[in-house]
Amino acid sequence: MTADVPTSAAPPESAAPPGTAAPRRPAASLGHRIYHSFILRRLLRSVFVVWVVASGVFLMVRLLPGNPVDVYINQQIALYGKSYEQAAAEASNFFRFDPSTPIWRQYLDYLGGLLRGDMGSSIATPGVTVMDKIAQYLPWTLYSVGIALLISITVGLILGMIMAYRRGGIIDHAVSIIGSGFHAIPNYLLAILIVVVGAVQLQIIDYTRMRGNVSPGVDAEFSLRFLSDIGYHATLPIITYVLTTVGTWALIMKASTTQVLGEDYVTVAKARGLKESRIQAHYVGRNALLPLIAQIATQAGFIVGGAIFVEQTFSYEGIGLLLFESINTRDYPTIQGVLLVVTITVVLANLAADLINAALDPRIRLGEGGAS
C-alpha cells in the first residue's frame, strides 16, 4: 500500500498574492450614502416638505374668490361711490399685479424667487417687500409665543412630575380636570371669552390700553420701561397660549414619568440608597423628558401657525394679524410668504427634534439602517 500524499489546500479566492496590497472595496454610490445617512435623509425630507407646502399654498391662495385688483375695485365702489371704470383705472396704476398672467408663469416666477431668497413685493403696499413686512411683524409673534411656551412647558413639566409621584391625590385630579378642559377649548375661542367676560362683563381687563404691541410714546430701546411695556401688551396672548397648553404638558409628563418610575434602573437606584433628589433629576426626569422633545419642538411651530386668530382678537400686531389682513386684501405674495415662514418653522422644529433625539438615543438612527 502506498501512503496518500497530502495535498496543500488551495488559497482562498479572496486572498491577495504575496507582496501585493489587498483590493479596495468599491466606493459606495451617492444614493447609497444618502440612504444610510440619518442627517441627509432628514434634510432631504425637510426640503421636500417645504416644496410641497409652498406649491400647495401657491395654488390654494389663487383659489380664493377674487384677486387683489377685484378686491380693490369693489372697495372703491362700495366706500367711495366710484364707477367701475374709475376704480379699474386707479387699480391699474396702483397695482403691478396682472391677473391675466398664466398661472404656470406665476408659479415658475414664484419658485425662482424662492430659490434666490426673494419672496417678492407686497401687492397691497407697492414698494415694500414681503421679507420687510414679515421682519416687522414676526419678532412680536416669536416674543409672545416664546414666553408663553417657556412658561407653559416649565409649569407643565413640574406639575406632571408631581402628579406622577402623587397619583390619585388632589393635585392629580384637579390638574387633570382643569388641564383637559382648557385643552378642549380652541385658543381663539378662549381669547374671545377673555375679552367678553374679562373686559366687557367683569371689566377687570383694560382691553383698550392693552391692544397693540407698544404704548404710544414708548421708544423701542433696551430699557426696563420698554420691556415692561411690551410685556404688558403681550399679557393677554401669553395667557391664552399658556392656558390652552399647560394642561397638555402636565398630562404628557405625568404619563412619561409614570412609565419611567416602573423601570428597573429606578428600582436599582433606590435600592442603592441614592438620594431621592438625585433619582428624580438624573434617573427619572432626564429619561421622562426624552419622548417629549419632539412634541415640544413641534408644538412651538404649531403655536406660531395658530396665532392668527389670537392676534386678530387682541389686535396684537404679529405675523398672525399680518396674515389675516393679507387674506382680506388678497395680497398673494404676503400670504405665501407668511405661510411659508410658518411651514419652515414647523419643519425646522421637527428636524431639530429628530436630530436631538438621535443624539440622545443612537438607537433611533441605527434603527433606520444608517449612521449620522
Short mmCIF file of C-alpha atoms in Angstrom, two decimals:
data_model
loop_
_atom_site.label_atom_id
_atom_site.label_comp_id
_atom_site.label_asym_id
_atom_site.label_seq_id
_atom_site.Cartn_x
_atom_site.Cartn_y
_atom_site.Cartn_z
CA MET A 1 0.00 0.00 0.00
CA THR A 2 1.17 3.42 -0.79
CA ALA A 3 0.59 6.26 1.61
CA ASP A 4 -1.65 9.04 0.49
CA VAL A 5 0.35 12.08 -0.39
CA PRO A 6 -1.16 15.10 1.38
CA THR A 7 -2.19 17.87 -0.94
CA SER A 8 -1.98 21.52 0.03
CA ALA A 9 -5.25 23.37 0.25
CA ALA A 10 -5.88 25.89 -2.49
CA PRO A 11 -5.66 29.50 -1.32
CA PRO A 12 -8.99 31.26 -0.97
CA GLU A 13 -10.06 33.33 -3.91
CA SER A 14 -10.17 36.49 -1.85
CA ALA A 15 -6.56 36.14 -0.63
CA ALA A 16 -4.16 38.53 -2.28
CA PRO A 17 -0.84 37.24 -3.74
CA PRO A 18 2.21 37.81 -1.53
CA GLY A 19 3.69 41.26 -1.84
CA THR A 20 0.53 42.88 -3.19
CA ALA A 21 -1.96 45.15 -1.39
CA ALA A 22 -5.43 43.92 -0.56
CA PRO A 23 -8.06 45.04 -3.11
CA ARG A 24 -10.13 48.04 -2.04
CA ARG A 25 -13.84 47.84 -1.67
CA PRO A 26 -15.75 49.77 -4.31
CA ALA A 27 -16.81 53.21 -3.10
CA ALA A 28 -20.43 53.48 -2.10
CA SER A 29 -22.64 55.34 -4.51
CA LEU A 30 -24.09 58.75 -3.65
CA GLY A 31 -27.58 57.31 -3.38
CA HIS A 32 -26.36 54.56 -1.04
CA ARG A 33 -24.62 57.08 1.22
CA ILE A 34 -27.70 59.31 1.31
CA TYR A 35 -29.94 56.36 2.15
CA HIS A 36 -27.71 55.31 5.05
CA SER A 37 -27.12 58.83 6.37
CA PHE A 38 -29.66 59.82 9.01
CA ILE A 39 -28.96 63.55 8.76
CA LEU A 40 -29.05 63.70 4.95
CA ARG A 41 -32.32 61.80 4.85
CA ARG A 42 -33.87 64.19 7.33
CA LEU A 43 -32.58 67.23 5.43
CA LEU A 44 -33.90 65.98 2.08
CA ARG A 45 -37.25 65.13 3.61
CA SER A 46 -37.49 68.62 5.11
CA VAL A 47 -36.71 70.27 1.76
CA PHE A 48 -39.33 68.09 0.06
CA VAL A 49 -41.97 69.01 2.64
CA VAL A 50 -41.24 72.73 2.23
CA TRP A 51 -41.55 72.44 -1.57
CA VAL A 52 -44.85 70.53 -1.35
CA VAL A 53 -46.34 73.04 1.09
CA ALA A 54 -45.05 76.03 -0.90
CA SER A 55 -46.66 74.64 -4.07
CA GLY A 56 -49.90 73.85 -2.25
CA VAL A 57 -50.06 77.34 -0.75
CA PHE A 58 -49.47 78.88 -4.18
CA LEU A 59 -52.44 77.00 -5.63
CA MET A 60 -54.80 77.44 -2.66
CA VAL A 61 -54.20 81.19 -2.46
CA ARG A 62 -55.31 81.55 -6.07
CA LEU A 63 -58.47 79.57 -5.36
CA LEU A 64 -59.69 82.37 -3.08
CA PRO A 65 -62.65 84.22 -4.60
CA GLY A 66 -61.47 87.38 -6.33
CA ASN A 67 -57.97 88.77 -6.71
CA PRO A 68 -56.23 91.90 -5.38
CA VAL A 69 -57.45 94.03 -8.27
CA ASP A 70 -61.07 92.91 -7.89
CA VAL A 71 -60.99 93.48 -4.12
CA TYR A 72 -59.61 96.98 -4.56
CA ILE A 73 -62.18 97.86 -7.24
CA ASN A 74 -65.08 96.60 -5.11
CA GLN A 75 -63.82 98.59 -2.10
CA GLN A 76 -63.58 101.80 -4.12
CA ILE A 77 -67.09 101.35 -5.49
CA ALA A 78 -68.61 100.46 -2.09
CA LEU A 79 -66.78 103.01 0.07
CA TYR A 80 -66.37 106.00 -2.27
CA GLY A 81 -69.12 105.51 -4.85
CA LYS A 82 -66.74 105.49 -7.81
CA SER A 83 -67.67 104.00 -11.13
CA TYR A 84 -66.16 100.71 -12.22
CA GLU A 85 -64.11 102.44 -14.93
CA GLN A 86 -62.63 104.94 -12.46
CA ALA A 87 -61.81 102.23 -9.91
CA ALA A 88 -60.30 99.99 -12.60
CA ALA A 89 -58.11 102.83 -13.87
CA GLU A 90 -56.83 103.53 -10.36
CA ALA A 91 -56.19 99.82 -9.79
CA SER A 92 -54.10 99.59 -12.98
CA ASN A 93 -51.91 102.44 -11.72
CA PHE A 94 -51.76 101.22 -8.14
CA PHE A 95 -51.03 97.52 -8.67
CA ARG A 96 -48.21 95.89 -10.56
CA PHE A 97 -50.07 92.60 -10.41
CA ASP A 98 -51.54 91.32 -13.68
CA PRO A 99 -54.28 88.72 -13.06
CA SER A 100 -54.18 87.68 -16.73
CA THR A 101 -50.66 86.22 -16.40
CA PRO A 102 -50.80 82.41 -16.92
CA ILE A 103 -50.69 80.55 -13.63
CA TRP A 104 -47.78 78.34 -14.75
CA ARG A 105 -45.76 81.50 -15.40
CA GLN A 106 -46.65 82.84 -11.95
CA TYR A 107 -45.60 79.52 -10.41
CA LEU A 108 -42.21 79.49 -12.16
CA ASP A 109 -41.57 83.09 -11.12
CA TYR A 110 -42.58 82.19 -7.57
CA LEU A 111 -40.22 79.20 -7.34
CA GLY A 112 -37.42 81.14 -8.99
CA GLY A 113 -37.81 83.88 -6.41
CA LEU A 114 -37.75 81.38 -3.53
CA LEU A 115 -34.52 79.84 -4.82
CA ARG A 116 -32.99 83.33 -4.80
CA GLY A 117 -34.37 84.02 -1.32
CA ASP A 118 -36.83 86.57 -2.72
CA MET A 119 -40.48 86.28 -1.72
CA GLY A 120 -41.50 89.20 -3.92
CA SER A 121 -43.13 92.51 -3.12
CA SER A 122 -46.42 93.13 -1.40
CA ILE A 123 -49.33 93.80 -3.76
CA ALA A 124 -51.34 95.80 -1.22
CA THR A 125 -48.36 98.05 -0.35
CA PRO A 126 -46.27 98.53 -3.51
CA GLY A 127 -42.58 99.11 -2.92
CA VAL A 128 -42.50 97.07 0.29
CA THR A 129 -41.01 93.58 0.06
CA VAL A 130 -42.63 90.61 1.74
CA MET A 131 -39.45 89.99 3.73
CA ASP A 132 -39.62 93.51 5.14
CA LYS A 133 -43.23 93.05 6.23
CA ILE A 134 -42.51 89.67 7.83
CA ALA A 135 -39.43 91.08 9.57
CA GLN A 136 -41.64 93.83 11.00
CA TYR A 137 -44.33 91.51 12.40
CA LEU A 138 -42.59 88.18 13.11
CA PRO A 139 -40.49 89.26 16.15
CA TRP A 140 -43.66 90.17 18.09
CA THR A 141 -45.15 86.72 17.49
CA LEU A 142 -41.89 84.99 18.43
CA TYR A 143 -41.76 87.07 21.61
CA SER A 144 -45.29 86.27 22.80
CA VAL A 145 -45.16 82.62 21.70
CA GLY A 146 -41.67 82.10 23.12
CA ILE A 147 -42.55 83.48 26.54
CA ALA A 148 -45.80 81.50 26.63
CA LEU A 149 -44.09 78.27 25.57
CA LEU A 150 -41.36 78.70 28.18
CA ILE A 151 -43.91 79.26 30.96
CA SER A 152 -46.24 76.50 29.76
CA ILE A 153 -43.53 73.85 29.42
CA THR A 154 -41.84 74.69 32.72
CA VAL A 155 -45.07 74.70 34.74
CA GLY A 156 -46.49 71.70 32.89
CA LEU A 157 -43.43 69.51 33.39
CA ILE A 158 -43.23 70.34 37.09
CA LEU A 159 -46.93 69.62 37.58
CA GLY A 160 -46.62 66.41 35.58
CA MET A 161 -43.86 65.05 37.80
CA ILE A 162 -45.82 65.99 40.94
CA MET A 163 -48.90 64.24 39.55
CA ALA A 164 -46.86 61.12 38.75
CA TYR A 165 -45.37 60.94 42.25
CA ARG A 166 -48.72 61.66 43.91
CA ARG A 167 -51.12 59.73 41.70
CA GLY A 168 -54.71 59.88 42.85
CA GLY A 169 -54.17 62.96 45.00
CA ILE A 170 -55.91 66.33 44.92
CA ILE A 171 -53.31 67.91 42.63
CA ASP A 172 -53.55 64.99 40.21
CA HIS A 173 -57.33 65.19 39.90
CA ALA A 174 -57.51 69.00 39.84
CA VAL A 175 -54.82 69.48 37.17
CA SER A 176 -56.22 66.62 35.06
CA ILE A 177 -59.74 68.09 35.03
CA ILE A 178 -58.76 71.74 34.57
CA GLY A 179 -56.00 70.99 32.06
CA SER A 180 -58.24 68.75 29.94
CA GLY A 181 -60.98 71.39 29.99
CA PHE A 182 -58.75 74.22 28.78
CA HIS A 183 -57.09 71.96 26.20
CA ALA A 184 -60.50 71.23 24.68
CA ILE A 185 -61.13 74.95 24.12
CA PRO A 186 -59.58 76.36 20.91
CA ASN A 187 -57.19 79.22 21.66
CA TYR A 188 -59.16 81.69 19.54
CA LEU A 189 -62.37 80.87 21.43
CA LEU A 190 -60.62 81.32 24.75
CA ALA A 191 -59.30 84.68 23.51
CA ILE A 192 -62.86 85.78 22.71
CA LEU A 193 -64.06 84.62 26.14
CA ILE A 194 -61.29 86.61 27.84
CA VAL A 195 -62.38 89.76 26.01
CA VAL A 196 -66.13 89.25 26.51
CA VAL A 197 -66.03 88.13 30.13
CA GLY A 198 -62.94 89.86 31.47
CA ALA A 199 -63.13 93.15 29.58
CA VAL A 200 -66.82 93.66 28.83
CA GLN A 201 -68.80 91.98 31.61
CA LEU A 202 -66.48 91.99 34.63
CA GLN A 203 -64.42 94.97 33.44
CA ILE A 204 -61.29 93.72 35.17
CA ILE A 205 -59.21 93.93 31.97
CA ASP A 206 -58.38 97.28 30.41
CA TYR A 207 -58.68 95.94 26.86
CA THR A 208 -58.37 99.36 25.20
CA ARG A 209 -54.97 100.06 26.74
CA MET A 210 -53.67 96.51 26.20
CA ARG A 211 -54.34 96.46 22.45
CA GLY A 212 -51.38 96.67 20.11
CA ASN A 213 -47.72 95.92 20.75
CA VAL A 214 -46.41 99.03 22.49
CA SER A 215 -47.90 102.14 24.07
CA PRO A 216 -47.70 105.47 22.20
CA GLY A 217 -44.63 107.47 23.15
CA VAL A 218 -42.57 104.45 24.26
CA ASP A 219 -39.42 104.17 22.17
CA ALA A 220 -38.01 100.82 21.10
CA GLU A 221 -34.88 100.53 23.21
CA PHE A 222 -33.28 98.12 25.63
CA SER A 223 -34.70 99.59 28.80
CA LEU A 224 -36.88 98.45 31.67
CA ARG A 225 -39.66 100.78 30.56
CA PHE A 226 -39.79 99.34 27.04
CA LEU A 227 -39.51 95.71 28.17
CA SER A 228 -42.25 96.10 30.78
CA ASP A 229 -44.50 97.87 28.27
CA ILE A 230 -44.25 95.20 25.58
CA GLY A 231 -44.76 92.55 28.27
CA TYR A 232 -47.92 94.35 29.38
CA HIS A 233 -49.32 94.40 25.84
CA ALA A 234 -48.42 90.73 25.27
CA THR A 235 -50.08 89.59 28.50
CA LEU A 236 -53.41 88.51 27.01
CA PRO A 237 -51.92 86.45 24.12
CA ILE A 238 -49.46 84.83 26.53
CA ILE A 239 -52.24 83.92 28.99
CA THR A 240 -54.25 82.41 26.15
CA TYR A 241 -51.36 80.26 24.89
CA VAL A 242 -50.41 79.11 28.41
CA LEU A 243 -53.92 78.14 29.49
CA THR A 244 -54.55 76.08 26.36
CA THR A 245 -51.24 74.15 26.51
CA VAL A 246 -50.05 73.83 30.12
CA GLY A 247 -52.53 71.05 30.93
CA THR A 248 -51.37 69.05 27.94
CA TRP A 249 -47.74 69.20 29.02
CA ALA A 250 -48.70 68.19 32.56
CA LEU A 251 -50.63 65.13 31.37
CA ILE A 252 -47.90 64.08 28.93
CA MET A 253 -45.19 64.47 31.57
CA LYS A 254 -47.27 62.52 34.06
CA ALA A 255 -47.64 59.58 31.67
CA SER A 256 -43.95 59.62 30.75
CA THR A 257 -42.80 59.90 34.38
CA THR A 258 -45.14 57.10 35.49
CA GLN A 259 -43.66 54.82 32.85
CA VAL A 260 -40.08 55.65 33.87
CA LEU A 261 -40.82 55.08 37.56
CA GLY A 262 -41.59 51.45 36.73
CA GLU A 263 -38.21 50.83 35.05
CA ASP A 264 -35.66 48.53 36.68
CA TYR A 265 -32.86 51.11 36.81
CA VAL A 266 -35.01 53.35 39.02
CA THR A 267 -35.64 50.45 41.39
CA VAL A 268 -31.91 49.68 41.48
CA ALA A 269 -31.08 53.33 42.19
CA LYS A 270 -33.48 53.32 45.13
CA ALA A 271 -32.01 50.06 46.39
CA ARG A 272 -28.53 51.57 46.31
CA GLY A 273 -29.73 54.25 48.70
CA LEU A 274 -29.29 57.22 46.38
CA LYS A 275 -30.90 60.49 47.37
CA GLU A 276 -34.42 60.98 46.12
CA SER A 277 -33.50 64.34 44.58
CA ARG A 278 -30.73 62.70 42.53
CA ILE A 279 -33.04 59.93 41.39
CA GLN A 280 -35.68 62.46 40.31
CA ALA A 281 -33.20 64.60 38.38
CA HIS A 282 -30.79 62.08 36.83
CA TYR A 283 -32.82 58.89 36.55
CA VAL A 284 -36.47 59.89 36.26
CA GLY A 285 -36.59 63.44 34.93
CA ARG A 286 -33.94 63.05 32.23
CA ASN A 287 -35.44 59.85 30.80
CA ALA A 288 -39.01 61.11 31.08
CA LEU A 289 -38.11 64.22 29.06
CA LEU A 290 -36.71 62.28 26.09
CA PRO A 291 -40.08 61.37 24.49
CA LEU A 292 -41.26 64.96 24.96
CA ILE A 293 -38.51 66.67 22.95
CA ALA A 294 -40.15 66.07 19.58
CA GLN A 295 -43.51 67.26 20.89
CA ILE A 296 -42.00 70.42 22.38
CA ALA A 297 -40.35 71.38 19.09
CA THR A 298 -43.45 70.57 17.06
CA GLN A 299 -45.74 72.48 19.42
CA ALA A 300 -43.56 75.58 19.06
CA GLY A 301 -44.16 75.60 15.33
CA PHE A 302 -47.89 74.98 15.56
CA ILE A 303 -48.43 77.76 18.10
CA VAL A 304 -46.85 80.20 15.64
CA GLY A 305 -49.23 78.93 12.96
CA GLY A 306 -52.26 79.22 15.23
CA ALA A 307 -51.51 82.77 16.30
CA ILE A 308 -53.62 84.31 13.51
CA PHE A 309 -56.93 84.21 15.40
CA VAL A 310 -55.50 85.09 18.81
CA GLU A 311 -53.57 88.10 17.49
CA GLN A 312 -56.55 89.30 15.48
CA THR A 313 -58.77 89.11 18.58
CA PHE A 314 -56.36 91.11 20.73
CA SER A 315 -55.20 93.39 17.87
CA TYR A 316 -51.68 92.21 18.59
CA GLU A 317 -49.59 93.13 15.57
CA GLY A 318 -47.82 89.84 14.99
CA ILE A 319 -47.50 87.61 11.97
CA GLY A 320 -50.98 86.19 12.56
CA LEU A 321 -52.58 89.62 12.21
CA LEU A 322 -50.46 90.24 9.10
CA LEU A 323 -51.80 87.03 7.56
CA PHE A 324 -55.38 87.99 8.41
CA GLU A 325 -55.04 91.42 6.77
CA SER A 326 -53.28 89.93 3.74
CA ILE A 327 -56.12 87.46 3.17
CA ASN A 328 -58.67 90.27 3.28
CA THR A 329 -56.75 92.23 0.61
CA ARG A 330 -55.79 89.11 -1.40
CA ASP A 331 -52.12 90.05 -1.09
CA TYR A 332 -50.84 86.84 -2.68
CA PRO A 333 -47.08 87.29 -2.11
CA THR A 334 -47.55 88.21 1.56
CA ILE A 335 -49.92 85.28 2.19
CA GLN A 336 -47.47 82.92 0.53
CA GLY A 337 -44.56 84.38 2.46
CA VAL A 338 -46.26 84.17 5.86
CA LEU A 339 -47.47 80.60 5.35
CA LEU A 340 -44.06 79.60 4.04
CA VAL A 341 -42.38 81.04 7.14
CA VAL A 342 -44.83 79.15 9.37
CA THR A 343 -44.14 75.95 7.41
CA ILE A 344 -40.38 76.39 7.65
CA THR A 345 -40.76 76.99 11.40
CA VAL A 346 -42.64 73.71 11.86
CA VAL A 347 -40.25 71.77 9.59
CA LEU A 348 -37.13 73.14 11.31
CA ALA A 349 -38.67 72.38 14.70
CA ASN A 350 -39.30 68.76 13.66
CA LEU A 351 -35.81 68.49 12.16
CA ALA A 352 -34.25 69.80 15.36
CA ALA A 353 -36.31 67.33 17.39
CA ASP A 354 -35.18 64.41 15.20
CA LEU A 355 -31.51 65.39 15.47
CA ILE A 356 -31.70 65.92 19.25
CA ASN A 357 -33.47 62.60 19.74
CA ALA A 358 -30.87 60.84 17.57
CA ALA A 359 -28.04 62.44 19.55
CA LEU A 360 -29.57 61.44 22.89
CA ASP A 361 -30.62 57.95 21.78
CA PRO A 362 -28.41 56.41 19.00
CA ARG A 363 -30.92 53.56 18.62
CA ILE A 364 -33.19 55.96 16.71
CA ARG A 365 -30.79 56.47 13.80
CA LEU A 366 -29.34 52.96 13.96
CA GLY A 367 -32.82 51.51 13.85
CA GLU A 368 -33.34 53.09 10.41
CA GLY A 369 -30.28 51.47 8.95
CA GLY A 370 -27.90 54.35 8.93
CA ALA A 371 -25.37 56.30 10.87
CA SER A 372 -25.16 60.01 11.19
#
